[in-house]
Coordinates of C-alpha atoms in Angstrom, one line a residue:
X243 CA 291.0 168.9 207.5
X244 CA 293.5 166.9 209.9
X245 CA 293.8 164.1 211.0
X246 CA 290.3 161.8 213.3
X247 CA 291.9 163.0 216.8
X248 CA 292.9 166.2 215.3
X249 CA 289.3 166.9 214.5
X250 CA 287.6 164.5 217.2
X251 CA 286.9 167.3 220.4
X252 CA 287.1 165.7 223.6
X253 CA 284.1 163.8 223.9
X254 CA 282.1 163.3 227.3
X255 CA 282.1 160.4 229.5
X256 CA 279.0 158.6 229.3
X257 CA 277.0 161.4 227.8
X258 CA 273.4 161.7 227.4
X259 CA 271.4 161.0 223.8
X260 CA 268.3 162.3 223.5
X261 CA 266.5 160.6 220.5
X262 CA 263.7 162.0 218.3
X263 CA 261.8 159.6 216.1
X264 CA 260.6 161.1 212.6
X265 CA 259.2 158.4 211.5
X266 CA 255.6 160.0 211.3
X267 CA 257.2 163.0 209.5
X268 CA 260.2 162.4 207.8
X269 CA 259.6 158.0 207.3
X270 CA 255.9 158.9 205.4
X271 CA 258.0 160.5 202.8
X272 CA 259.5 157.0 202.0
X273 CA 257.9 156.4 198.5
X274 CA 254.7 154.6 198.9
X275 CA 254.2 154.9 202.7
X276 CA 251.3 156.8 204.3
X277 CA 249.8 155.9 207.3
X278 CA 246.0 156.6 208.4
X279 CA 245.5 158.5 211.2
X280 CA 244.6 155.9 213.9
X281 CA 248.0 154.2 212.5
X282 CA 249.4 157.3 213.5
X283 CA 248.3 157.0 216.9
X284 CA 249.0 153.6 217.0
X285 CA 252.7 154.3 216.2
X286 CA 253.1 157.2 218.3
X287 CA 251.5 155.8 221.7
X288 CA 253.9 152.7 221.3
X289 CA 257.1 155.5 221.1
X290 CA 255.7 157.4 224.1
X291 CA 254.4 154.7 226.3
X292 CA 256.6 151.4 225.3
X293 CA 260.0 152.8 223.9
X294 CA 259.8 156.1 225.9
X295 CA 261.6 158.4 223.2
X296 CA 262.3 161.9 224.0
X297 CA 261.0 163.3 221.7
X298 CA 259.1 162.7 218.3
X299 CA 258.3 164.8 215.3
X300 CA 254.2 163.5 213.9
X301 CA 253.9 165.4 211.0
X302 CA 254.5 168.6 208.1
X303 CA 252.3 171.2 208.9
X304 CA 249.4 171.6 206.4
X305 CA 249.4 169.0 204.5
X306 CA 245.9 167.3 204.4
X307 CA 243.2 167.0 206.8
X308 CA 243.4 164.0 207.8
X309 CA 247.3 164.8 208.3
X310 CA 245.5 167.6 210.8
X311 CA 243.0 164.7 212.9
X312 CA 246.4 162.8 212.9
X313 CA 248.1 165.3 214.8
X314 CA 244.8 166.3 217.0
X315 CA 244.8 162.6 218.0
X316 CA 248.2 162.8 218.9
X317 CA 248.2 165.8 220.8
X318 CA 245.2 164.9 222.6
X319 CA 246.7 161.9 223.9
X320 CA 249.5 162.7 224.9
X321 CA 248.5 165.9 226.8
X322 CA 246.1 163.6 228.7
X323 CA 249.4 161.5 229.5
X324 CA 251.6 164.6 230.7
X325 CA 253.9 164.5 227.7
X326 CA 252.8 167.0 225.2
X327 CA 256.0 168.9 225.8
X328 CA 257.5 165.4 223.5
X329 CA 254.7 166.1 220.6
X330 CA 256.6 168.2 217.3
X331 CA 255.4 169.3 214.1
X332 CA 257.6 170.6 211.3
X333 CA 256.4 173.9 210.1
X334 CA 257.4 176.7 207.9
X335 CA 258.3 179.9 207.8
X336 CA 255.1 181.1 206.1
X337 CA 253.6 184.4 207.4
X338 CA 252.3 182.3 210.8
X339 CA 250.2 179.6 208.8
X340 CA 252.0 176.8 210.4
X341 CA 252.0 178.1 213.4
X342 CA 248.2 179.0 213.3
X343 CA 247.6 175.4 212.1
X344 CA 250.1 173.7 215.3
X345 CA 248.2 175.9 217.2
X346 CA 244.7 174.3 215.8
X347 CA 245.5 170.6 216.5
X348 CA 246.8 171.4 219.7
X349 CA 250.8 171.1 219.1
X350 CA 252.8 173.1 221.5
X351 CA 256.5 172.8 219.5
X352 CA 257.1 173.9 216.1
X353 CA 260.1 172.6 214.7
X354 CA 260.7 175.4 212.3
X355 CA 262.4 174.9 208.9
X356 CA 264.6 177.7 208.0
X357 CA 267.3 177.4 205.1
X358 CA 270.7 176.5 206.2
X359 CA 272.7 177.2 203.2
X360 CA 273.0 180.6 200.9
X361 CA 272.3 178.6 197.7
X362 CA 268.7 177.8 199.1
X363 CA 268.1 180.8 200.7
X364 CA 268.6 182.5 197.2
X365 CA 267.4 180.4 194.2
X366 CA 264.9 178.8 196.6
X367 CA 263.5 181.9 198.8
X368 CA 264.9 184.6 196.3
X369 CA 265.4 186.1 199.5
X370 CA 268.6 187.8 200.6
X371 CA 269.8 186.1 203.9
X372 CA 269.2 189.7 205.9
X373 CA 265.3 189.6 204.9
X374 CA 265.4 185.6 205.8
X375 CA 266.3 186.1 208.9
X376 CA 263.4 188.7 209.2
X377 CA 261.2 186.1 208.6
X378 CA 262.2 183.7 211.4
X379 CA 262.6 186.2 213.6
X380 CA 258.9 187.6 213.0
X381 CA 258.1 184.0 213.2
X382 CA 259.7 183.0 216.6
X383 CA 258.1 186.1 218.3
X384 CA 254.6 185.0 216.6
X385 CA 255.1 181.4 218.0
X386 CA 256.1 183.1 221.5
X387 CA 253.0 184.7 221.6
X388 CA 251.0 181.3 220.9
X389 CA 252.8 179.7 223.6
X390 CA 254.2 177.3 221.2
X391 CA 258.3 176.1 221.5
X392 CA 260.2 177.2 218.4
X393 CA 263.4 174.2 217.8
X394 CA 264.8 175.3 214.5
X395 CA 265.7 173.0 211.0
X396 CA 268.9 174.4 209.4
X397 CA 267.9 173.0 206.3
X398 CA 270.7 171.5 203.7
X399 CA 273.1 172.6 206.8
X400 CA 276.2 170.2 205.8
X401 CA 275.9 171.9 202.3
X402 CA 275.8 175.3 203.5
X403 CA 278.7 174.3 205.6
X404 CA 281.0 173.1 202.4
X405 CA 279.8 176.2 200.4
X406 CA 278.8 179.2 202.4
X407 CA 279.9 179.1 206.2
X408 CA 279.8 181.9 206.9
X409 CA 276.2 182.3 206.0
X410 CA 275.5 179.9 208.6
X411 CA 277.5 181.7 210.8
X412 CA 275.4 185.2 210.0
X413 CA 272.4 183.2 211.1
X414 CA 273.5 181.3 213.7
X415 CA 275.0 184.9 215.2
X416 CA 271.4 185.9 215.5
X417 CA 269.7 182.7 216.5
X418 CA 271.4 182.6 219.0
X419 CA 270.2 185.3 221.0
X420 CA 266.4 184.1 220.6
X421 CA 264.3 181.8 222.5
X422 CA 264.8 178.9 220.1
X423 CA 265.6 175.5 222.8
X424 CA 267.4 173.3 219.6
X425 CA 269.1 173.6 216.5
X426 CA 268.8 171.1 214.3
X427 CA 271.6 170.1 211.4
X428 CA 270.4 168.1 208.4
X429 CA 272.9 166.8 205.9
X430 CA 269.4 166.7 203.9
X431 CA 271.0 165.5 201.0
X432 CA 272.8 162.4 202.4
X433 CA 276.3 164.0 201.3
X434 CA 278.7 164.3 204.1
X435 CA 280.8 161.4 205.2
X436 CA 281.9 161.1 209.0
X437 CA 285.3 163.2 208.9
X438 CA 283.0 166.1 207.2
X439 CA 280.9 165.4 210.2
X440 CA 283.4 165.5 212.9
X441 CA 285.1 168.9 211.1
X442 CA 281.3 170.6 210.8
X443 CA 280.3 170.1 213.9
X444 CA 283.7 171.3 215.8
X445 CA 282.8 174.3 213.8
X446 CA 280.0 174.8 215.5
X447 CA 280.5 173.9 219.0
X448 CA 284.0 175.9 219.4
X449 CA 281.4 178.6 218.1
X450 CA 278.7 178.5 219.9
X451 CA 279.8 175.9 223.5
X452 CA 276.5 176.3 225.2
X453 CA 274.0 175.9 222.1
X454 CA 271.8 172.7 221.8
X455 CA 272.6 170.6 218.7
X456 CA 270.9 167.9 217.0
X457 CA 271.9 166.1 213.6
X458 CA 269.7 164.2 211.2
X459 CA 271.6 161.8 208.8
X460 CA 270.1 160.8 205.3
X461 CA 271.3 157.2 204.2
X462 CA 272.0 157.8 200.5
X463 CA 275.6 157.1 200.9
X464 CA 274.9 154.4 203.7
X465 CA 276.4 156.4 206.7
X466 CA 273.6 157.6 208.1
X467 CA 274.2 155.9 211.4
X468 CA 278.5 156.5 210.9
X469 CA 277.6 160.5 210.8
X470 CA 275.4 160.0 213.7
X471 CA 277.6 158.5 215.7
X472 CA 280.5 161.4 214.3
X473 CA 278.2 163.8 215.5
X474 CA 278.1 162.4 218.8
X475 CA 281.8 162.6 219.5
X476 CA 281.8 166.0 219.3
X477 CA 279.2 167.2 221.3
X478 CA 275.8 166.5 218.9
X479 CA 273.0 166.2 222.1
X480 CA 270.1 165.3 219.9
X481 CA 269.9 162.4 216.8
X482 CA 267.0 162.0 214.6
X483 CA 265.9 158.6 213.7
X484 CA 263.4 156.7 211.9
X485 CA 261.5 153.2 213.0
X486 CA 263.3 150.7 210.0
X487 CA 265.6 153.6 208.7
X488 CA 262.3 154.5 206.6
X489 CA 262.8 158.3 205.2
X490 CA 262.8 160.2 201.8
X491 CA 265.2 158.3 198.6
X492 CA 267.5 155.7 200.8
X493 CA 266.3 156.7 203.8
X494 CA 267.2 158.5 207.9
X495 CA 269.1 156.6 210.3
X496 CA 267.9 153.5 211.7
X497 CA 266.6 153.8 215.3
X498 CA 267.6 150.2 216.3
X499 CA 270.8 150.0 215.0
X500 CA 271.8 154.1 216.1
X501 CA 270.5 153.2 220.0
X502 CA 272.8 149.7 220.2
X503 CA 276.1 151.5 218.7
X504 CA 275.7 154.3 221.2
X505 CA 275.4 152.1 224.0
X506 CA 277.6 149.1 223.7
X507 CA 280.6 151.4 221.4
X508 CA 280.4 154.9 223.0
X509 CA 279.0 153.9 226.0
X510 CA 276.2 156.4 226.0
X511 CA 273.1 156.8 227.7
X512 CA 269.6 157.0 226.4
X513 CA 265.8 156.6 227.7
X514 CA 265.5 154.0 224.7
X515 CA 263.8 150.6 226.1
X516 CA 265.6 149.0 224.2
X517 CA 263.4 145.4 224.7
X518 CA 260.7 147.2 222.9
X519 CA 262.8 147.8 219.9
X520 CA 261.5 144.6 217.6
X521 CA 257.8 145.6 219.0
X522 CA 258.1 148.8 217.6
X523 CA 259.4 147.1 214.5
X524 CA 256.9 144.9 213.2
X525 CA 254.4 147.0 214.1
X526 CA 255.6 150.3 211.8
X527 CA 256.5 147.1 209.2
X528 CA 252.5 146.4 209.2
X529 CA 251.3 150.0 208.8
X530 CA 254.0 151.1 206.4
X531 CA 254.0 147.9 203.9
X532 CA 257.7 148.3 203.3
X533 CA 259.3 144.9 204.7
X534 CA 262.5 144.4 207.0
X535 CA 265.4 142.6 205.3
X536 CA 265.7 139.4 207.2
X537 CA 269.4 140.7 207.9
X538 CA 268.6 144.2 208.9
X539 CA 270.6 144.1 212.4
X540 CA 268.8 144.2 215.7
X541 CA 265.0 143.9 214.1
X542 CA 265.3 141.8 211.2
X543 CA 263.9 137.6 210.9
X544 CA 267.7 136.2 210.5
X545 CA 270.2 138.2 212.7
X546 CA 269.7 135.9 215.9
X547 CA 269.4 133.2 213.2
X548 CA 272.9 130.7 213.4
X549 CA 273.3 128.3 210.0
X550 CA 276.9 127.3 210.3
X551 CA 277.0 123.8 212.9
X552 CA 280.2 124.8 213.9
X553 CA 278.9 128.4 215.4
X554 CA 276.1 125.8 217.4
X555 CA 278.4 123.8 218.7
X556 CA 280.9 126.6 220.4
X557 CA 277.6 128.3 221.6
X558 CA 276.5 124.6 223.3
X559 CA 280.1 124.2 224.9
X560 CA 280.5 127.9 226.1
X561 CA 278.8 130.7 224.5
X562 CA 281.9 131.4 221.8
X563 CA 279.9 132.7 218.8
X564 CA 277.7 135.4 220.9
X565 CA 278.6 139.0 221.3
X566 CA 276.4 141.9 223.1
X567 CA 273.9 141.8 220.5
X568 CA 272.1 138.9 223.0
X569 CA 268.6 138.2 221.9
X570 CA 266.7 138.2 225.2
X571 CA 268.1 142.1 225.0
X572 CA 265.8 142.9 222.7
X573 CA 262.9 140.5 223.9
X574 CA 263.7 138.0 220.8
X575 CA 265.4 134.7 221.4
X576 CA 268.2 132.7 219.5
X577 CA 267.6 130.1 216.7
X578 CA 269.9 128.0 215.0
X579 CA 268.8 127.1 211.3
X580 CA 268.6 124.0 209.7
X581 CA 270.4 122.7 206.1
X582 CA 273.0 122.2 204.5
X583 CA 275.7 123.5 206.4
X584 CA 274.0 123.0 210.2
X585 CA 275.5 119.8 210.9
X586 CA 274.7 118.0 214.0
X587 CA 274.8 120.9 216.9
X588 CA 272.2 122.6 215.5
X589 CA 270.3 120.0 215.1
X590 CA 270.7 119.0 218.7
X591 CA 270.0 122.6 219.9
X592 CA 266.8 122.2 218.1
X593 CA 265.5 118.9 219.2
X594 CA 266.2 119.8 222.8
X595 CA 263.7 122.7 222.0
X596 CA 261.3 120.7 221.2
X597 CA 262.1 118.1 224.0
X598 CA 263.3 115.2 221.3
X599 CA 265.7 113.2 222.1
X600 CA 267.5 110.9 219.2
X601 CA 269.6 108.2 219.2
X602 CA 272.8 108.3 216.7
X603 CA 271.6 106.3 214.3
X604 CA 268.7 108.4 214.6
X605 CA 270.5 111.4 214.5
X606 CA 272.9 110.3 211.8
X607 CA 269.5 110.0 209.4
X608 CA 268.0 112.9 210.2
X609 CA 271.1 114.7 209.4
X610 CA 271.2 113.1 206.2
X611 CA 267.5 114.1 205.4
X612 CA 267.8 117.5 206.4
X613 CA 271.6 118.2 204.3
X614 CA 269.3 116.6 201.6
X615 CA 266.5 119.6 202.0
X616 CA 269.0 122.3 202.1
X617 CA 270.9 121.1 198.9
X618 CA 267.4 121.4 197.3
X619 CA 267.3 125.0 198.6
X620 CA 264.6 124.6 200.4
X621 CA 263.7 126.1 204.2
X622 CA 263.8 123.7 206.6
X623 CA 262.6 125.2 210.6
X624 CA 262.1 123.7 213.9
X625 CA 258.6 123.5 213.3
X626 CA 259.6 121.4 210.5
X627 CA 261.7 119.3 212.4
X628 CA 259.3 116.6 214.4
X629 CA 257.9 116.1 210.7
X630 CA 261.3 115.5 209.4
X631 CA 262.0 112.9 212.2
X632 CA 258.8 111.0 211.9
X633 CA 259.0 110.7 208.1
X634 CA 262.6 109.3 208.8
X635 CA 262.2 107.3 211.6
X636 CA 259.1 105.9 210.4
X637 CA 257.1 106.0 213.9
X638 CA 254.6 107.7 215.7
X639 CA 257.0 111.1 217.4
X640 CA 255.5 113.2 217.7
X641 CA 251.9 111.6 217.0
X642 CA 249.6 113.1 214.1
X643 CA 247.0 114.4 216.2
X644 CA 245.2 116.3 213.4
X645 CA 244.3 114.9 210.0
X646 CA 242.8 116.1 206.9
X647 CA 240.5 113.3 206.0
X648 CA 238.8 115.5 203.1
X649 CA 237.7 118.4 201.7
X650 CA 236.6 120.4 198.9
X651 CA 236.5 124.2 198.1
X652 CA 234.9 125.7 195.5
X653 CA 235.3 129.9 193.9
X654 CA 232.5 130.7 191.5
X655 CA 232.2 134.5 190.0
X656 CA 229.8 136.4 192.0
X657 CA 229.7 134.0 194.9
X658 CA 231.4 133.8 198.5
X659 CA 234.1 130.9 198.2
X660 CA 232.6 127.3 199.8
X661 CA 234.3 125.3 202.1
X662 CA 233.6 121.3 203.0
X663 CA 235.6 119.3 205.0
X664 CA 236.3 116.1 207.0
X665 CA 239.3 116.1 209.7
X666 CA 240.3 113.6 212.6
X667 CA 241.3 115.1 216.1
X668 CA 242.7 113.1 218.6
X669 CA 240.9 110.1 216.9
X670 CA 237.5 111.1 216.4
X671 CA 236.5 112.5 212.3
X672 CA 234.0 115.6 212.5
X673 CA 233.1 117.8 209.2
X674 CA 231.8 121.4 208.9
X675 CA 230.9 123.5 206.0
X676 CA 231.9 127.3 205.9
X677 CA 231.6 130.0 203.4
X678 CA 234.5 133.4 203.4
X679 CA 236.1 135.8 201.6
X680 CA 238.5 133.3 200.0
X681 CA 239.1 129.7 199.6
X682 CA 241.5 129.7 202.3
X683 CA 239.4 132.1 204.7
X684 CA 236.3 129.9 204.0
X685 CA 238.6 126.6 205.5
X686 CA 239.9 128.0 208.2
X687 CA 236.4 129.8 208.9
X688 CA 235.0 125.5 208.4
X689 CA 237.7 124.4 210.7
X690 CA 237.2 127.1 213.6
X691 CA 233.7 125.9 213.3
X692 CA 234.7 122.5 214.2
X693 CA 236.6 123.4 217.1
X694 CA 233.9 125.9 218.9
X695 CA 230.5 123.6 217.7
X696 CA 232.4 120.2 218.4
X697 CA 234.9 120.7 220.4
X698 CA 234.3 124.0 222.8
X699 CA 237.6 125.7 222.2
X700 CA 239.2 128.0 219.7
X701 CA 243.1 127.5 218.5
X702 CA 245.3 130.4 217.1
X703 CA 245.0 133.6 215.3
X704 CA 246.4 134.1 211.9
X705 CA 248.7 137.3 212.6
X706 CA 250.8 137.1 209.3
X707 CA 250.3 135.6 205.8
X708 CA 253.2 135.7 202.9
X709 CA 253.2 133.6 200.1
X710 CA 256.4 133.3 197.7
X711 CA 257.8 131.4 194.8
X712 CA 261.1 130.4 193.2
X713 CA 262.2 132.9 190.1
X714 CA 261.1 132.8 187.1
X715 CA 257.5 133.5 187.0
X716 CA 256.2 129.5 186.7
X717 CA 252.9 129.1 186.5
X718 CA 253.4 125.4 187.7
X719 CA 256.1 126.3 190.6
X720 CA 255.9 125.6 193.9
X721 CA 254.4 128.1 196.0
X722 CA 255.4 128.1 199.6
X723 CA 253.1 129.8 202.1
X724 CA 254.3 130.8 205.8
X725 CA 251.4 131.9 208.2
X726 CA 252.2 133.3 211.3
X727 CA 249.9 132.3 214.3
X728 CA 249.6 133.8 217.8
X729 CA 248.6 131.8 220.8
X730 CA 248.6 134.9 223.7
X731 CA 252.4 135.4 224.0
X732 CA 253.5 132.6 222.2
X733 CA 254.2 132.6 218.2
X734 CA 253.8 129.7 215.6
X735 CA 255.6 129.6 212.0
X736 CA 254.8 127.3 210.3
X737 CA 255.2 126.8 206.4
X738 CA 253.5 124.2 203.7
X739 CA 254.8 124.1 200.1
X740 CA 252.7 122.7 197.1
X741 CA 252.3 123.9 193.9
X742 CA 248.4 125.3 194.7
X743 CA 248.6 128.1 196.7
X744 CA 245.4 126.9 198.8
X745 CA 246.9 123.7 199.2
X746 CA 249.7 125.0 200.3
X747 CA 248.6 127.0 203.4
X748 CA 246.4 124.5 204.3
X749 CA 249.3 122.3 204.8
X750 CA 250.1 125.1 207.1
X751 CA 247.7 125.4 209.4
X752 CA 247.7 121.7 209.6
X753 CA 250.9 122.0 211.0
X754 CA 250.3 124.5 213.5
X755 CA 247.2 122.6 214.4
X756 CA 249.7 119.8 215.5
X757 CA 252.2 122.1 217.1
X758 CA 249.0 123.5 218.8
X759 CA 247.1 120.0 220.3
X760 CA 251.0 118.8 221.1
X761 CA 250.9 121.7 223.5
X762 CA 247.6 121.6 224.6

C-alpha cells in the first residue's frame, strides 16, 4: 500500500467539514435506545437551532408510525425555520415505497441505501450488479419527479473496496452521471483501519476529482474518529457522527471528540458551535438512557476534573497543566478534585471558590481530613468542602443555616408514602406534612411546602437523581445518593451517604438547602 505520505494526497488548507449527525437514525439502533417522538424533536431542534449542524439524518424509512409523526414533526419544524433542505431520511431501494413515505411526512432528501460491495449485491439482493443499478436508477428518476434530493449510501463500501473494486467502480461509473448531490462511504462493519482509509479514499478521488464524498466510521475496532479524520486528509467533504458516539454494536464516531480533532489538529473549519457541545450531551444522555463515561473526552463528568496537587499548583502559578481542550470552550468550567493525592493546591483552588480562607494550621488539618476520606475511597467535592472545614475546625464557617430537627416517613401497600417533619431555617423551627409518590418525593414535596406556606419562596429543582453502592451486592452497604439541583443557570451537586437510601438523599438536599440560603 506505501508508505502515510505515499498514500496521504495533498490535503487542503483549512478545508471545510460539513457534519451530519445520525444520531436519530443510525444512534436508535444502539441496543436499548428509542426515543419518542417529541424526544425526537427535542433532539433535532437543539442540532438545528443550538449546534447548527449541516446536516442531519432523523430516521429509516418505514419503520413504525410513530417513527412517521417523528419525522412529520421534524419536517414541519424545520421547514417553518427555512432549513428543510438539512432534514434526511434513509430510504431504500424498494419499488418507490420510501420515497412515497419521505414524500408523506414531508422529507425533501432521501439518503438512498444502495449496496456497495458485490458480495451484498448478490447473496443479499440476489441481484446481478447490472439489474441493481436498474433499480437505483429507476429510483433516482422516481425521487426527481417527487422533488425529493437523492444523496446515496454505498453500503459495506470499505468491504467492497478490499474485495470487489471494481464493482464499485461499475457503479460509481454510472452514478456519476445522475443527479445524486453526495455519496456516502460506510465502513459498515467497523473494519478498516486509517491506512485502508487513506488508500480507499485516494482511489476514489484520483477517480472521480469533482464528486462529493462523505464517510461514516463504525467504532468496533475503536478508530472510528482515526478513519474520520484519514478520510479528511484526502479529500472526504462530509463525516457522519453521532451525539455520545451512540450507534449499532460499538458504535459511529463521536461528534464531540471528531469536531475538536478537526479543528485544533487539522485546522479545519466547521459550522459546529462548539459551546453547545455538553448541551447537546446531556440532553441525548437523558432521552437515550445510555450514560457518558465520566472520562469520555470533551462531554464527560471528569475530563476538566484535575486530582493530582501537583497539576493545581502549576495551573495556580501559570496555567502549565492546560492545553486547548479549555473548559469555558465548551461552556463547562475547570474543577480540581479532592483526596488522596490533591494535596494542598487543590485545596486552595477550592476554598477560594467558595470564598474560604484558612490559616496553615487550618489548612494543614483539613488536608489531613480530607487524605483521610480519599484513603477510604470515598468522593469528597467542593460542595463537601465547608462541611469538611467546619467539622474540623470546630466552628460556625460556614453557619448551618438549615436543620433537620425531625421527621418521619412512612410507605404502606396501597397507600401514597407520608411525610412529617420539623426543620429550623435561619433560627426559627416550622413543620409541614406532605404525601408523594415516594418517601423521598413526599419530603421534599413537605419541605417545598414549608418554604412557599412559611416562607414565600421556592429553592431548587431536582434535575438529576443517581443512587450507587460499593460492590458486592450488600444489603447493609452504604448507599450514596448525588441529586443534581438547578437554580436558573446555576447547578448544585451535592451528595449524602448512609446506609438508607432515603436517608441518604435527604442528607442531600440538606446540603444544597445550605449551599442555597448561603447564597441567598
Amino acid at each position: 500500500m506505501g508508505t502515510p505520505e505515499q498514500l496521504i494526497t495533498q490535503p487542503l488548507k483549512h478545508p471545510f467539514i460539513e457534519i451530519m449527525d445520525t444520531t436519530l437514525r443510525d444512534g436508535e439502533q444502539t441496543s436499548g435506545v428509542s426515543f419518542l417522538p417529541h424526544e425526537k424533536l427535542m433532539i433535532a431542534r437543539m442540532l438545528l437551532d443550538d449546534l447548527n449542524v449541516d446536516r442531519m439524518e432523523v430516521a429509516s424509512a418505514k419503520v413504525s408510525e410513530g417513527e412517521k409523526d417523528a419525522v412529520k414533526m421534524i419536517t414541519h419544524y424545520a421547514a417553518n425555520e427555512g432549513m428543510l433542505h438539512k432534514v434526511e431520511v434513509l430510504g431504500f431501494v424498494d419499488d418507490h415505497q420510501s420515497i412515497d413515505w419521505i414524500a408523506d411526512c414531508g422529507g425533501r432528501v432521501i439518503n438512498l441505501l444502495a449496496k456497495g460491495s458485490l458480495k451484498h449485491c448478490r447473496n443479499q439482493l440476489g441481484k446481478l450488479p447490472e439489474e441493481h443499478l436498474d433499480d437505483i436508477m429507476r429510483s433516482i428518476d422516481y425521487a426527481d419527479s417527487k422533488d425529493i434530493a437523492v444523496n446515496i449510501y454505498l453500503e459495506d463500501w470499505s468491504s467492497g473496496m478490499s474485495d470487489s473494486p471494481e464493482y464499485i467502480y461499475t457503479m460509481m461509473d454510472k452514478l456519476v452521471r445522475t443527479p445524486i448531490r453526495r455519496f456516502m462511504l460506510p465502513d459498515t462493519l467497523g473494519i478498516t483501519n486509517p491506512l485502508q482509509v487513506i488508500d480507499f479514499f485516494r482511489k476514489m478521488r484520483r477517480r472521480y476529482p469533482e464528486v462529493h464524498f462523505d464517510f461514516h466510521a463504525h467504532n468496533d475496532y475503536d478508530l472510528a474518529v482515526s478513519n474520520s479524520l484519514a478520510a479528511v486528509l484526502c479529500g472526504a467533504k462530509g463525516l457522519h457522527v453521532t451525539v455520545n458516539g451512540l450507534g449499532e454494536r460499538c458504535g459511529n464516531a463521536p461528534l464531540a471528540s471528531v469536531q475538536v480533532i478537526l479543528r485544533d489538529q487539522f485546522e479545519a473549519r466547521t459550522n459546529i458551535r462548539e459551546e453547545k457541545l455538553n448541551d447537546i450531551s446531556r440532553l441525548v444522555e437523558e432521552y437515550s438512557g445510555i450514560a457518558v463515561a465520566p472520562n469520555q473526552p470533551i462531554v464527560g463528568d471528569n475530563v476538566f476534573t484535575q486530582v493530582a496537587g501537583v497539576h493545581a499548583d502549576g495551573d495556580n502559578k501559570d496555567n502549565l497543566y492546560c492545553n486547548a481542550l479549555v473548559p469555558e470552550r465548551f461552556g463547562r468550567s475547570r474543577e480540581y478534585a479532592l483526596g488522596k493525592t490533591s494535596g494542598k493546591a487543590n485545596i486552595e483552588l477550592n476554598l477560594q471558590k467558595l470564598g474560604l480562607q484558612l490559616t496553615p494550621e487550618q489548612m494543614n488539618k483539613v488536608t489531613k481530613r480530607i487524605t483521610e476520606l480519599g484513603d477510604r475511597k470515598e468522593i469528597v467535592t467542593q460542595d463537601d468542602l465547608p462541611y469538611i472545614v467546619n467539622d474540623v475546625l470546630k466552628h460556625t464557617t460556614p453557619e448551618e443555616k438549615v436543620k433537620l430537627i425531625s421527621y418521619m416517613v412512612t410507605s404502606t401497600y396501597g397507600l401514597k408514602p407520608i411525610a412529617s417533619i420539623k426543620v429550623e431555617i435561619n433560627g426559627s423551627q416550622y413543620a409541614a406534612e406532605s404525601t408523594g409518590d415516594g418517601q423521598y418525593d413526599a419530603f421534599v414535596k413537605a419541605l417545598r411546602k414549608i418554604y412557599k406556606v412559611n416562607l414565600g419562596r421556592t429553592f431548587p429543582i431536582l434535575a438529576n437523581y443517581a443512587v450507587t453502592i460499593p460492590p458486592g451486592g450488600r444489603t447493609d452497604a452504604l448507599v450514596q445518593t448525588v441529586i443534581t439541583w438547578r437554580n436558573g443557570d446555576k447547578v448544585i451537586r451535592t451528595r449524602g451517604l448512609d446506609a438508607d437510601q432515603t436517608e441518604a438523599a435527604i442528607k442531600a438536599t440538606l446540603r444544597m438547602l445550605n449551599i442555597f440560603e448561603e447564597s441567598q
